[in-house]
mmCIF file with all atom_site columns, C-alpha atoms in Angstrom:
data_model
loop_
_atom_site.group_PDB
_atom_site.id
_atom_site.type_symbol
_atom_site.label_atom_id
_atom_site.label_alt_id
_atom_site.label_comp_id
_atom_site.label_asym_id
_atom_site.label_entity_id
_atom_site.label_seq_id
_atom_site.pdbx_PDB_ins_code
_atom_site.Cartn_x
_atom_site.Cartn_y
_atom_site.Cartn_z
_atom_site.occupancy
_atom_site.B_iso_or_equiv
_atom_site.pdbx_formal_charge
_atom_site.auth_seq_id
_atom_site.auth_comp_id
_atom_site.auth_asym_id
_atom_site.auth_atom_id
_atom_site.pdbx_PDB_model_num
ATOM 1   C CA . UNK M 1 1   ? 18.146  -5.078  19.864  1.00 0.00 ? 15  UNK M CA 1
ATOM 2   C CA . UNK M 1 2   ? 14.416  -5.301  19.218  1.00 0.00 ? 16  UNK M CA 1
ATOM 3   C CA . UNK M 1 3   ? 12.310  -2.443  17.870  1.00 0.00 ? 17  UNK M CA 1
ATOM 4   C CA . UNK M 1 4   ? 9.838   -3.183  20.668  1.00 0.00 ? 18  UNK M CA 1
ATOM 5   C CA . UNK M 1 5   ? 12.481  -1.642  22.984  1.00 0.00 ? 19  UNK M CA 1
ATOM 6   C CA . UNK M 1 6   ? 11.509  1.760   21.531  1.00 0.00 ? 20  UNK M CA 1
ATOM 7   C CA . UNK M 1 7   ? 7.830   2.237   22.464  1.00 0.00 ? 21  UNK M CA 1
ATOM 8   C CA . UNK M 1 8   ? 7.912   6.014   21.800  1.00 0.00 ? 22  UNK M CA 1
ATOM 9   C CA . UNK M 1 9   ? 9.381   5.702   18.316  1.00 0.00 ? 23  UNK M CA 1
ATOM 10  C CA . UNK M 1 10  ? 7.977   8.430   16.020  1.00 0.00 ? 24  UNK M CA 1
ATOM 11  C CA . UNK M 1 11  ? 9.568   7.567   12.655  1.00 0.00 ? 25  UNK M CA 1
ATOM 12  C CA . UNK M 1 12  ? 10.505  4.174   11.271  1.00 0.00 ? 26  UNK M CA 1
ATOM 13  C CA . UNK M 1 13  ? 12.166  4.161   7.856   1.00 0.00 ? 27  UNK M CA 1
ATOM 14  C CA . UNK M 1 14  ? 13.494  0.730   6.941   1.00 0.00 ? 28  UNK M CA 1
ATOM 15  C CA . UNK M 1 15  ? 13.176  1.153   3.176   1.00 0.00 ? 29  UNK M CA 1
ATOM 16  C CA . UNK M 1 16  ? 16.813  0.566   2.199   1.00 0.00 ? 30  UNK M CA 1
ATOM 17  C CA . UNK M 1 17  ? 17.301  -2.375  4.535   1.00 0.00 ? 31  UNK M CA 1
ATOM 18  C CA . UNK M 1 18  ? 17.103  -6.145  4.139   1.00 0.00 ? 32  UNK M CA 1
ATOM 19  C CA . UNK M 1 19  ? 14.357  -6.430  6.780   1.00 0.00 ? 33  UNK M CA 1
ATOM 20  C CA . UNK M 1 20  ? 11.737  -9.077  6.037   1.00 0.00 ? 34  UNK M CA 1
ATOM 21  C CA . UNK M 1 21  ? 8.398   -9.705  7.678   1.00 0.00 ? 35  UNK M CA 1
ATOM 22  C CA . UNK M 1 22  ? 4.694   -9.172  7.217   1.00 0.00 ? 36  UNK M CA 1
ATOM 23  C CA . UNK M 1 23  ? 2.837   -5.903  7.715   1.00 0.00 ? 37  UNK M CA 1
ATOM 24  C CA . UNK M 1 24  ? -0.163  -7.928  8.916   1.00 0.00 ? 38  UNK M CA 1
ATOM 25  C CA . UNK M 1 25  ? 1.861   -8.877  12.017  1.00 0.00 ? 39  UNK M CA 1
ATOM 26  C CA . UNK M 1 26  ? 1.986   -5.302  13.322  1.00 0.00 ? 40  UNK M CA 1
ATOM 27  C CA . UNK M 1 27  ? -0.352  -5.334  16.299  1.00 0.00 ? 41  UNK M CA 1
ATOM 28  C CA . UNK M 1 28  ? -2.706  -2.693  17.633  1.00 0.00 ? 42  UNK M CA 1
ATOM 29  C CA . UNK M 1 29  ? -0.355  -2.016  20.557  1.00 0.00 ? 43  UNK M CA 1
ATOM 30  C CA . UNK M 1 30  ? 2.860   -1.913  18.507  1.00 0.00 ? 44  UNK M CA 1
ATOM 31  C CA . UNK M 1 31  ? 4.405   1.514   17.896  1.00 0.00 ? 45  UNK M CA 1
ATOM 32  C CA . UNK M 1 32  ? 1.419   3.490   19.165  1.00 0.00 ? 46  UNK M CA 1
ATOM 33  C CA . UNK M 1 33  ? 3.262   6.839   18.805  1.00 0.00 ? 47  UNK M CA 1
ATOM 34  C CA . UNK M 1 34  ? 4.532   6.133   15.295  1.00 0.00 ? 48  UNK M CA 1
ATOM 35  C CA . UNK M 1 35  ? 3.943   9.013   12.856  1.00 0.00 ? 49  UNK M CA 1
ATOM 36  C CA . UNK M 1 36  ? 5.889   7.856   9.784   1.00 0.00 ? 50  UNK M CA 1
ATOM 37  C CA . UNK M 1 37  ? 6.304   4.282   8.549   1.00 0.00 ? 51  UNK M CA 1
ATOM 38  C CA . UNK M 1 38  ? 8.330   3.200   5.519   1.00 0.00 ? 52  UNK M CA 1
ATOM 39  C CA . UNK M 1 39  ? 8.824   -0.543  5.097   1.00 0.00 ? 53  UNK M CA 1
ATOM 40  C CA . UNK M 1 40  ? 11.081  -2.205  2.501   1.00 0.00 ? 54  UNK M CA 1
ATOM 41  C CA . UNK M 1 41  ? 9.886   -4.444  -0.350  1.00 0.00 ? 55  UNK M CA 1
ATOM 42  C CA . UNK M 1 42  ? 11.119  -7.493  1.620   1.00 0.00 ? 56  UNK M CA 1
ATOM 43  C CA . UNK M 1 43  ? 8.239   -6.982  4.037   1.00 0.00 ? 57  UNK M CA 1
ATOM 44  C CA . UNK M 1 44  ? 4.984   -8.512  2.832   1.00 0.00 ? 58  UNK M CA 1
ATOM 45  C CA . UNK M 1 45  ? 2.983   -5.354  2.152   1.00 0.00 ? 59  UNK M CA 1
ATOM 46  C CA . UNK M 1 46  ? 5.988   -2.996  2.345   1.00 0.00 ? 60  UNK M CA 1
ATOM 47  C CA . UNK M 1 47  ? 6.662   -0.138  -0.074  1.00 0.00 ? 61  UNK M CA 1
ATOM 48  C CA . UNK M 1 48  ? 7.125   -1.401  -3.640  1.00 0.00 ? 62  UNK M CA 1
ATOM 49  C CA . UNK M 1 49  ? 6.174   -4.942  -2.604  1.00 0.00 ? 63  UNK M CA 1
ATOM 50  C CA . UNK M 1 50  ? 5.475   -7.226  -5.581  1.00 0.00 ? 64  UNK M CA 1
ATOM 51  C CA . UNK M 1 51  ? 2.253   -9.207  -5.274  1.00 0.00 ? 65  UNK M CA 1
ATOM 52  C CA . UNK M 1 52  ? 2.209   -12.684 -6.735  1.00 0.00 ? 66  UNK M CA 1
ATOM 53  C CA . UNK M 1 53  ? -1.567  -12.589 -7.186  1.00 0.00 ? 67  UNK M CA 1
ATOM 54  C CA . UNK M 1 54  ? -4.075  -9.762  -7.570  1.00 0.00 ? 68  UNK M CA 1
ATOM 55  C CA . UNK M 1 55  ? -6.208  -11.480 -4.925  1.00 0.00 ? 69  UNK M CA 1
ATOM 56  C CA . UNK M 1 56  ? -3.432  -10.915 -2.302  1.00 0.00 ? 70  UNK M CA 1
ATOM 57  C CA . UNK M 1 57  ? -3.771  -7.135  -2.476  1.00 0.00 ? 71  UNK M CA 1
ATOM 58  C CA . UNK M 1 58  ? -7.041  -6.580  -0.548  1.00 0.00 ? 72  UNK M CA 1
ATOM 59  C CA . UNK M 1 59  ? -5.695  -8.406  2.526   1.00 0.00 ? 73  UNK M CA 1
ATOM 60  C CA . UNK M 1 60  ? -2.571  -6.222  2.647   1.00 0.00 ? 74  UNK M CA 1
ATOM 61  C CA . UNK M 1 61  ? -4.571  -3.064  1.941   1.00 0.00 ? 75  UNK M CA 1
ATOM 62  C CA . UNK M 1 62  ? -6.911  -3.999  4.787   1.00 0.00 ? 76  UNK M CA 1
ATOM 63  C CA . UNK M 1 63  ? -3.963  -4.426  7.204   1.00 0.00 ? 77  UNK M CA 1
ATOM 64  C CA . UNK M 1 64  ? -2.437  -1.078  6.178   1.00 0.00 ? 78  UNK M CA 1
ATOM 65  C CA . UNK M 1 65  ? -5.830  0.620   6.422   1.00 0.00 ? 79  UNK M CA 1
ATOM 66  C CA . UNK M 1 66  ? -6.325  -0.828  9.902   1.00 0.00 ? 80  UNK M CA 1
ATOM 67  C CA . UNK M 1 67  ? -2.930  0.581   10.952  1.00 0.00 ? 81  UNK M CA 1
ATOM 68  C CA . UNK M 1 68  ? -3.976  3.960   9.624   1.00 0.00 ? 82  UNK M CA 1
ATOM 69  C CA . UNK M 1 69  ? -7.339  3.874   11.423  1.00 0.00 ? 83  UNK M CA 1
ATOM 70  C CA . UNK M 1 70  ? -5.645  2.973   14.734  1.00 0.00 ? 84  UNK M CA 1
ATOM 71  C CA . UNK M 1 71  ? -3.109  5.775   14.233  1.00 0.00 ? 85  UNK M CA 1
ATOM 72  C CA . UNK M 1 72  ? -4.855  8.599   12.319  1.00 0.00 ? 86  UNK M CA 1
ATOM 73  C CA . UNK M 1 73  ? -1.680  10.710  12.121  1.00 0.00 ? 87  UNK M CA 1
ATOM 74  C CA . UNK M 1 74  ? 0.345   7.853   10.599  1.00 0.00 ? 88  UNK M CA 1
ATOM 75  C CA . UNK M 1 75  ? 1.966   8.750   7.305   1.00 0.00 ? 89  UNK M CA 1
ATOM 76  C CA . UNK M 1 76  ? 3.058   5.889   5.034   1.00 0.00 ? 90  UNK M CA 1
ATOM 77  C CA . UNK M 1 77  ? 5.458   7.759   2.780   1.00 0.00 ? 91  UNK M CA 1
ATOM 78  C CA . UNK M 1 78  ? 5.242   6.883   -0.887  1.00 0.00 ? 92  UNK M CA 1
ATOM 79  C CA . UNK M 1 79  ? 3.491   3.531   -0.340  1.00 0.00 ? 93  UNK M CA 1
ATOM 80  C CA . UNK M 1 80  ? 2.622   1.662   -3.480  1.00 0.00 ? 94  UNK M CA 1
ATOM 81  C CA . UNK M 1 81  ? 2.969   -1.914  -4.615  1.00 0.00 ? 95  UNK M CA 1
ATOM 82  C CA . UNK M 1 82  ? 2.764   -3.739  -7.900  1.00 0.00 ? 96  UNK M CA 1
ATOM 83  C CA . UNK M 1 83  ? 1.926   -7.010  -9.515  1.00 0.00 ? 97  UNK M CA 1
ATOM 84  C CA . UNK M 1 84  ? 5.002   -9.152  -10.124 1.00 0.00 ? 98  UNK M CA 1
ATOM 85  C CA . UNK M 1 85  ? 5.876   -9.943  -13.736 1.00 0.00 ? 99  UNK M CA 1
ATOM 86  C CA . UNK M 1 86  ? 6.150   -13.565 -12.535 1.00 0.00 ? 100 UNK M CA 1
ATOM 87  C CA . UNK M 1 87  ? 2.519   -13.533 -11.401 1.00 0.00 ? 101 UNK M CA 1
ATOM 88  C CA . UNK M 1 88  ? 0.103   -15.906 -13.123 1.00 0.00 ? 102 UNK M CA 1
ATOM 89  C CA . UNK M 1 89  ? -2.270  -12.877 -13.166 1.00 0.00 ? 103 UNK M CA 1
ATOM 90  C CA . UNK M 1 90  ? 0.172   -10.802 -15.260 1.00 0.00 ? 104 UNK M CA 1
ATOM 91  C CA . UNK M 1 91  ? -0.779  -9.978  -18.811 1.00 0.00 ? 105 UNK M CA 1
ATOM 92  C CA . UNK M 1 92  ? 0.628   -7.714  -21.470 1.00 0.00 ? 106 UNK M CA 1
ATOM 93  C CA . UNK M 1 93  ? -1.764  -4.897  -22.233 1.00 0.00 ? 107 UNK M CA 1
ATOM 94  C CA . UNK M 1 94  ? 0.232   -3.232  -24.992 1.00 0.00 ? 108 UNK M CA 1
ATOM 95  C CA . UNK M 1 95  ? 1.388   -3.568  -28.533 1.00 0.00 ? 109 UNK M CA 1
ATOM 96  C CA . UNK M 1 96  ? 5.155   -3.995  -28.106 1.00 0.00 ? 110 UNK M CA 1
ATOM 97  C CA . UNK M 1 97  ? 5.802   -2.707  -31.606 1.00 0.00 ? 111 UNK M CA 1
ATOM 98  C CA . UNK M 1 98  ? 4.389   0.746   -30.744 1.00 0.00 ? 112 UNK M CA 1
ATOM 99  C CA . UNK M 1 99  ? 4.588   1.238   -26.996 1.00 0.00 ? 113 UNK M CA 1
ATOM 100 C CA . UNK M 1 100 ? 7.168   0.324   -24.363 1.00 0.00 ? 114 UNK M CA 1
ATOM 101 C CA . UNK M 1 101 ? 4.771   0.876   -21.415 1.00 0.00 ? 115 UNK M CA 1
ATOM 102 C CA . UNK M 1 102 ? 2.170   -1.634  -20.325 1.00 0.00 ? 116 UNK M CA 1
ATOM 103 C CA . UNK M 1 103 ? -1.441  -0.464  -20.336 1.00 0.00 ? 117 UNK M CA 1
ATOM 104 C CA . UNK M 1 104 ? -2.385  -3.255  -17.911 1.00 0.00 ? 118 UNK M CA 1
ATOM 105 C CA . UNK M 1 105 ? -3.193  -2.175  -14.329 1.00 0.00 ? 119 UNK M CA 1
ATOM 106 C CA . UNK M 1 106 ? -0.096  -3.329  -12.467 1.00 0.00 ? 120 UNK M CA 1
ATOM 107 C CA . UNK M 1 107 ? 0.453   -0.739  -9.689  1.00 0.00 ? 121 UNK M CA 1
ATOM 108 C CA . UNK M 1 108 ? -1.701  -0.288  -6.589  1.00 0.00 ? 122 UNK M CA 1
ATOM 109 C CA . UNK M 1 109 ? -1.795  2.809   -4.392  1.00 0.00 ? 123 UNK M CA 1
ATOM 110 C CA . UNK M 1 110 ? -3.910  4.482   -1.733  1.00 0.00 ? 124 UNK M CA 1
ATOM 111 C CA . UNK M 1 111 ? -6.281  7.302   -2.645  1.00 0.00 ? 125 UNK M CA 1
ATOM 112 C CA . UNK M 1 112 ? -7.584  9.891   -0.214  1.00 0.00 ? 126 UNK M CA 1
ATOM 113 C CA . UNK M 1 113 ? -10.464 12.286  -0.835  1.00 0.00 ? 127 UNK M CA 1
ATOM 114 C CA . UNK M 1 114 ? -11.058 14.430  2.231   1.00 0.00 ? 128 UNK M CA 1
ATOM 115 C CA . UNK M 1 115 ? -11.689 11.957  5.040   1.00 0.00 ? 129 UNK M CA 1
ATOM 116 C CA . UNK M 1 116 ? -12.297 8.956   2.764   1.00 0.00 ? 130 UNK M CA 1
ATOM 117 C CA . UNK M 1 117 ? -9.560  6.442   2.020   1.00 0.00 ? 131 UNK M CA 1
ATOM 118 C CA . UNK M 1 118 ? -9.534  3.882   -0.749  1.00 0.00 ? 132 UNK M CA 1
ATOM 119 C CA . UNK M 1 119 ? -7.175  2.245   -3.203  1.00 0.00 ? 133 UNK M CA 1
ATOM 120 C CA . UNK M 1 120 ? -6.962  1.624   -6.895  1.00 0.00 ? 134 UNK M CA 1
ATOM 121 C CA . UNK M 1 121 ? -4.895  -0.155  -9.481  1.00 0.00 ? 135 UNK M CA 1
ATOM 122 C CA . UNK M 1 122 ? -3.243  1.924   -12.180 1.00 0.00 ? 136 UNK M CA 1
ATOM 123 C CA . UNK M 1 123 ? -1.160  1.428   -15.288 1.00 0.00 ? 137 UNK M CA 1
ATOM 124 C CA . UNK M 1 124 ? 2.547   2.057   -15.660 1.00 0.00 ? 138 UNK M CA 1
ATOM 125 C CA . UNK M 1 125 ? 1.710   5.482   -17.079 1.00 0.00 ? 139 UNK M CA 1
ATOM 126 C CA . UNK M 1 126 ? -0.543  6.276   -14.119 1.00 0.00 ? 140 UNK M CA 1
ATOM 127 C CA . UNK M 1 127 ? -3.923  5.793   -15.820 1.00 0.00 ? 141 UNK M CA 1
ATOM 128 C CA . UNK M 1 128 ? -6.215  4.881   -12.907 1.00 0.00 ? 142 UNK M CA 1
ATOM 129 C CA . UNK M 1 129 ? -8.814  2.182   -12.498 1.00 0.00 ? 143 UNK M CA 1
ATOM 130 C CA . UNK M 1 130 ? -11.919 2.677   -10.373 1.00 0.00 ? 144 UNK M CA 1
ATOM 131 C CA . UNK M 1 131 ? -11.321 3.496   -6.686  1.00 0.00 ? 145 UNK M CA 1
ATOM 132 C CA . UNK M 1 132 ? -12.275 0.826   -4.171  1.00 0.00 ? 146 UNK M CA 1
ATOM 133 C CA . UNK M 1 133 ? -13.366 2.823   -1.108  1.00 0.00 ? 147 UNK M CA 1
ATOM 134 C CA . UNK M 1 134 ? -12.554 1.467   2.340   1.00 0.00 ? 148 UNK M CA 1
ATOM 135 C CA . UNK M 1 135 ? -14.554 4.102   4.242   1.00 0.00 ? 149 UNK M CA 1
ATOM 136 C CA . UNK M 1 136 ? -18.296 4.469   3.888   1.00 0.00 ? 150 UNK M CA 1
ATOM 137 C CA . UNK M 1 137 ? -19.489 7.550   2.049   1.00 0.00 ? 151 UNK M CA 1
ATOM 138 C CA . UNK M 1 138 ? -20.018 10.380  4.523   1.00 0.00 ? 152 UNK M CA 1
ATOM 139 C CA . UNK M 1 139 ? -23.685 11.057  5.281   1.00 0.00 ? 153 UNK M CA 1
ATOM 140 C CA . UNK M 1 140 ? -25.400 14.277  4.315   1.00 0.00 ? 154 UNK M CA 1
ATOM 141 C CA . UNK M 1 141 ? -25.725 16.720  7.222   1.00 0.00 ? 155 UNK M CA 1
ATOM 142 C CA . UNK M 1 142 ? -29.309 17.705  8.010   1.00 0.00 ? 156 UNK M CA 1
ATOM 143 C CA . UNK M 1 143 ? -30.245 21.325  7.559   1.00 0.00 ? 157 UNK M CA 1
#
């Protein structure tokens, strides 16, 4: 059985499966009626995926953003990813003697403000870094 056999699929939740793949391989014509998408960490760019390099994140974010733009009603439940502890970009941003949580930005998540979508890195405690906007700032309406 192939998921392509279900062109009118509305919800796809593969989170607790061993599915592997790459979110960048989802084409513009794949799952056009999909409303909810939850991919497992084994999928490159899936929920809770662990990036090996910080520089890998923008490419995945761009693919997920493109999916969202093609399917405006698409909900990606609880999507976030993080930097792997095995990454050469990993660093400890805490004093281990006083604090058990890293203050380094290791998690990445989408941000939405009205119609604008962006993403940002944040610490283990949720302290955010600056938002990187994917949409242009809406223009001022003329009076």
